């Protein structure tokens, strides 16, 4: 199989789909690897490193897309890439279809095979290809919130760490999964008072046992959410329903409860965001203000720390990618139930039900086992 890795084109996206070590793994397994010239530059990886790993460097993205059987990326194809997708071509990347109807329709029209990192799910419920980026985004969330609390950036001018005689910030984390737990740890490390909400009693019990003493896990209901929003200086949206659109837990009317100059960091924006007023932003234009509340909704947060993110991601995607390349996607999905959950689209049909439900496309849905 020919594995292709084009350069990412999303705004300020410096990650790359393959590290040299991952390229070497594909080559050692008998596959050909082609990488777009300069694709790894943003992550500190040179073309020479890819060549040393056995990959071939191609001058343009068009050459990579037009010749590869399997495309390995980081972010979803953007409109300028739609025409480069080919029928039956396998694309292995983050898609987040449920938040993007245009992308969903484009991939259906092109009849690609879409294996989405974010829905590969092991039997224990873990999301091994989402976890590394959730960890980074979670750890970034309170840092970004702290930065935008600064008065020059639209915030209230509160230093989250506090100083002697002045209280630290109150940080509210909505969701106790990978993003939320990492955000809580960093917030606690800053010295803030951190409240973390979740609806799963087992998650809350675990958080109570493992979190520092300035983190307070609480059961999430509408009354508690509203009470905590009133006190919060930073709100981290960390809600996740795998592959599905995120529920809008923070309503527009809730913003009137919040302090002027407080900050929402909606990490869930990849799946639509958990605040009703959230909309995707970019690293070059990261924030906007609604009703006095600063919103940070960058849809590719880990791209800012690209070298760390690239290696963390590739370390996890390679083992599933090798199964796909070595066996073909059909056999790989039949033999590995975790990987079959990652198959979101197959040659013109949707194979992941939450995506079909997000846009009323149930007529285009077929279970994975019916198509492979």
PDB file of N, CA, C and O in Angstrom, residues 332-359:
ATOM      1  N   UNK A 332      -9.157  -5.471   8.695  1.00  0.00           N
ATOM      2  CA  UNK A 332      -8.693  -4.869   9.953  1.00  0.00           C
ATOM      3  C   UNK A 332      -9.873  -4.534  10.851  1.00  0.00           C
ATOM      4  O   UNK A 332      -9.822  -4.771  12.064  1.00  0.00           O
ATOM      5  N   UNK A 333     -10.941  -4.010  10.274  1.00  0.00           N
ATOM      6  CA  UNK A 333     -12.118  -3.662  11.070  1.00  0.00           C
ATOM      7  C   UNK A 333     -12.879  -4.904  11.529  1.00  0.00           C
ATOM      8  O   UNK A 333     -13.439  -4.919  12.630  1.00  0.00           O
ATOM      9  N   UNK A 334     -12.902  -5.935  10.707  1.00  0.00           N
ATOM     10  CA  UNK A 334     -13.559  -7.177  11.133  1.00  0.00           C
ATOM     11  C   UNK A 334     -12.834  -7.809  12.319  1.00  0.00           C
ATOM     12  O   UNK A 334     -13.454  -8.352  13.239  1.00  0.00           O
ATOM     13  N   UNK A 335     -11.512  -7.717  12.316  1.00  0.00           N
ATOM     14  CA  UNK A 335     -10.716  -8.394  13.338  1.00  0.00           C
ATOM     15  C   UNK A 335     -10.492  -7.544  14.588  1.00  0.00           C
ATOM     16  O   UNK A 335     -10.128  -8.075  15.633  1.00  0.00           O
ATOM     17  N   UNK A 336     -10.691  -6.239  14.480  1.00  0.00           N
ATOM     18  CA  UNK A 336     -10.458  -5.356  15.621  1.00  0.00           C
ATOM     19  C   UNK A 336     -11.686  -4.479  15.847  1.00  0.00           C
ATOM     20  O   UNK A 336     -11.878  -3.478  15.168  1.00  0.00           O
ATOM     21  N   UNK A 337     -12.531  -4.835  16.828  1.00  0.00           N
ATOM     22  CA  UNK A 337     -13.745  -4.052  17.074  1.00  0.00           C
ATOM     23  C   UNK A 337     -13.460  -2.585  17.403  1.00  0.00           C
ATOM     24  O   UNK A 337     -14.265  -1.705  17.070  1.00  0.00           O
ATOM     25  N   UNK A 338     -12.336  -2.306  18.043  1.00  0.00           N
ATOM     26  CA  UNK A 338     -11.991  -0.915  18.362  1.00  0.00           C
ATOM     27  C   UNK A 338     -11.813  -0.107  17.088  1.00  0.00           C
ATOM     28  O   UNK A 338     -12.285   1.035  16.980  1.00  0.00           O
ATOM     29  N   UNK A 339     -11.161  -0.712  16.110  1.00  0.00           N
ATOM     30  CA  UNK A 339     -10.917  -0.029  14.846  1.00  0.00           C
ATOM     31  C   UNK A 339     -12.204   0.099  14.045  1.00  0.00           C
ATOM     32  O   UNK A 339     -12.424   1.115  13.364  1.00  0.00           O
ATOM     33  N   UNK A 340     -13.088  -0.881  14.158  1.00  0.00           N
ATOM     34  CA  UNK A 340     -14.354  -0.801  13.414  1.00  0.00           C
ATOM     35  C   UNK A 340     -15.190   0.386  13.869  1.00  0.00           C
ATOM     36  O   UNK A 340     -15.942   0.970  13.083  1.00  0.00           O
ATOM     37  N   UNK A 341     -15.052   0.776  15.133  1.00  0.00           N
ATOM     38  CA  UNK A 341     -15.767   1.953  15.611  1.00  0.00           C
ATOM     39  C   UNK A 341     -15.193   3.239  15.033  1.00  0.00           C
ATOM     40  O   UNK A 341     -15.852   4.285  15.038  1.00  0.00           O
ATOM     41  N   UNK A 342     -13.975   3.181  14.553  1.00  0.00           N
ATOM     42  CA  UNK A 342     -13.368   4.340  13.916  1.00  0.00           C
ATOM     43  C   UNK A 342     -13.809   4.537  12.481  1.00  0.00           C
ATOM     44  O   UNK A 342     -13.620   5.611  11.903  1.00  0.00           O
ATOM     45  N   UNK A 343     -14.400   3.493  11.883  1.00  0.00           N
ATOM     46  CA  UNK A 343     -14.864   3.610  10.500  1.00  0.00           C
ATOM     47  C   UNK A 343     -16.157   4.412  10.481  1.00  0.00           C
ATOM     48  O   UNK A 343     -17.212   3.932  10.862  1.00  0.00           O
ATOM     49  N   UNK A 344     -16.066   5.649  10.059  1.00  0.00           N
ATOM     50  CA  UNK A 344     -17.215   6.566  10.063  1.00  0.00           C
ATOM     51  C   UNK A 344     -17.939   6.602   8.725  1.00  0.00           C
ATOM     52  O   UNK A 344     -19.127   6.919   8.667  1.00  0.00           O
ATOM     53  N   UNK A 345     -17.218   6.279   7.665  1.00  0.00           N
ATOM     54  CA  UNK A 345     -17.785   6.401   6.324  1.00  0.00           C
ATOM     55  C   UNK A 345     -17.116   5.374   5.415  1.00  0.00           C
ATOM     56  O   UNK A 345     -15.903   5.143   5.508  1.00  0.00           O
ATOM     57  N   UNK A 346     -17.940   4.757   4.538  1.00  0.00           N
ATOM     58  CA  UNK A 346     -17.390   3.733   3.651  1.00  0.00           C
ATOM     59  C   UNK A 346     -18.035   3.846   2.277  1.00  0.00           C
ATOM     60  O   UNK A 346     -19.192   3.469   2.085  1.00  0.00           O
ATOM     61  N   UNK A 347     -17.317   4.437   1.354  1.00  0.00           N
ATOM     62  CA  UNK A 347     -17.687   4.463  -0.060  1.00  0.00           C
ATOM     63  C   UNK A 347     -19.122   4.945  -0.297  1.00  0.00           C
ATOM     64  O   UNK A 347     -19.910   4.307  -0.990  1.00  0.00           O
ATOM     65  N   UNK A 348     -19.452   6.085   0.323  1.00  0.00           N
ATOM     66  CA  UNK A 348     -20.741   6.708   0.059  1.00  0.00           C
ATOM     67  C   UNK A 348     -21.821   6.433   1.077  1.00  0.00           C
ATOM     68  O   UNK A 348     -22.945   6.927   0.928  1.00  0.00           O
ATOM     69  N   UNK A 349     -21.517   5.653   2.113  1.00  0.00           N
ATOM     70  CA  UNK A 349     -22.485   5.451   3.193  1.00  0.00           C
ATOM     71  C   UNK A 349     -21.847   5.831   4.520  1.00  0.00           C
ATOM     72  O   UNK A 349     -20.623   5.777   4.677  1.00  0.00           O
ATOM     73  N   UNK A 350     -22.683   6.213   5.476  1.00  0.00           N
ATOM     74  CA  UNK A 350     -22.213   6.548   6.819  1.00  0.00           C
ATOM     75  C   UNK A 350     -22.265   5.282   7.664  1.00  0.00           C
ATOM     76  O   UNK A 350     -23.274   4.573   7.683  1.00  0.00           O
ATOM     77  N   UNK A 351     -21.187   4.989   8.356  1.00  0.00           N
ATOM     78  CA  UNK A 351     -21.117   3.764   9.147  1.00  0.00           C
ATOM     79  C   UNK A 351     -20.983   4.042  10.643  1.00  0.00           C
ATOM     80  O   UNK A 351     -20.731   3.120  11.417  1.00  0.00           O
ATOM     81  N   UNK A 352     -21.156   5.308  11.031  1.00  0.00           N
ATOM     82  CA  UNK A 352     -21.123   5.670  12.451  1.00  0.00           C
ATOM     83  C   UNK A 352     -22.405   6.430  12.732  1.00  0.00           C
ATOM     84  O   UNK A 352     -22.595   7.567  12.270  1.00  0.00           O
ATOM     85  N   UNK A 353     -23.299   5.799  13.487  1.00  0.00           N
ATOM     86  CA  UNK A 353     -24.670   6.291  13.617  1.00  0.00           C
ATOM     87  C   UNK A 353     -24.789   7.728  14.126  1.00  0.00           C
ATOM     88  O   UNK A 353     -25.613   8.505  13.615  1.00  0.00           O
ATOM     89  N   UNK A 354     -24.006   8.154  15.143  1.00  0.00           N
ATOM     90  CA  UNK A 354     -24.151   9.544  15.609  1.00  0.00           C
ATOM     91  C   UNK A 354     -23.921  10.583  14.515  1.00  0.00           C
ATOM     92  O   UNK A 354     -24.492  11.678  14.580  1.00  0.00           O
ATOM     93  N   UNK A 355     -23.099  10.272  13.526  1.00  0.00           N
ATOM     94  CA  UNK A 355     -22.883  11.209  12.420  1.00  0.00           C
ATOM     95  C   UNK A 355     -24.147  11.323  11.581  1.00  0.00           C
ATOM     96  O   UNK A 355     -24.589  12.427  11.228  1.00  0.00           O
ATOM     97  N   UNK A 356     -24.764  10.193  11.266  1.00  0.00           N
ATOM     98  CA  UNK A 356     -26.011  10.212  10.495  1.00  0.00           C
ATOM     99  C   UNK A 356     -27.105  10.952  11.251  1.00  0.00           C
ATOM    100  O   UNK A 356     -27.858  11.750  10.670  1.00  0.00           O
ATOM    101  N   UNK A 357     -27.175  10.727  12.564  1.00  0.00           N
ATOM    102  CA  UNK A 357     -28.212  11.364  13.371  1.00  0.00           C
ATOM    103  C   UNK A 357     -28.018  12.869  13.488  1.00  0.00           C
ATOM    104  O   UNK A 357     -28.989  13.622  13.609  1.00  0.00           O
ATOM    105  N   UNK A 358     -26.773  13.313  13.430  1.00  0.00           N
ATOM    106  CA  UNK A 358     -26.477  14.740  13.582  1.00  0.00           C
ATOM    107  C   UNK A 358     -27.110  15.579  12.472  1.00  0.00           C
ATOM    108  O   UNK A 358     -27.452  16.746  12.685  1.00  0.00           O
ATOM    109  N   UNK A 359     -27.284  14.975  11.285  1.00  0.00           N
ATOM    110  CA  UNK A 359     -27.761  15.748  10.137  1.00  0.00           C
ATOM    111  C   UNK A 359     -29.016  15.146   9.495  1.00  0.00           C
ATOM    112  O   UNK A 359     -29.355  15.488   8.371  1.00  0.00           O
TER     113      UNK A 359
END
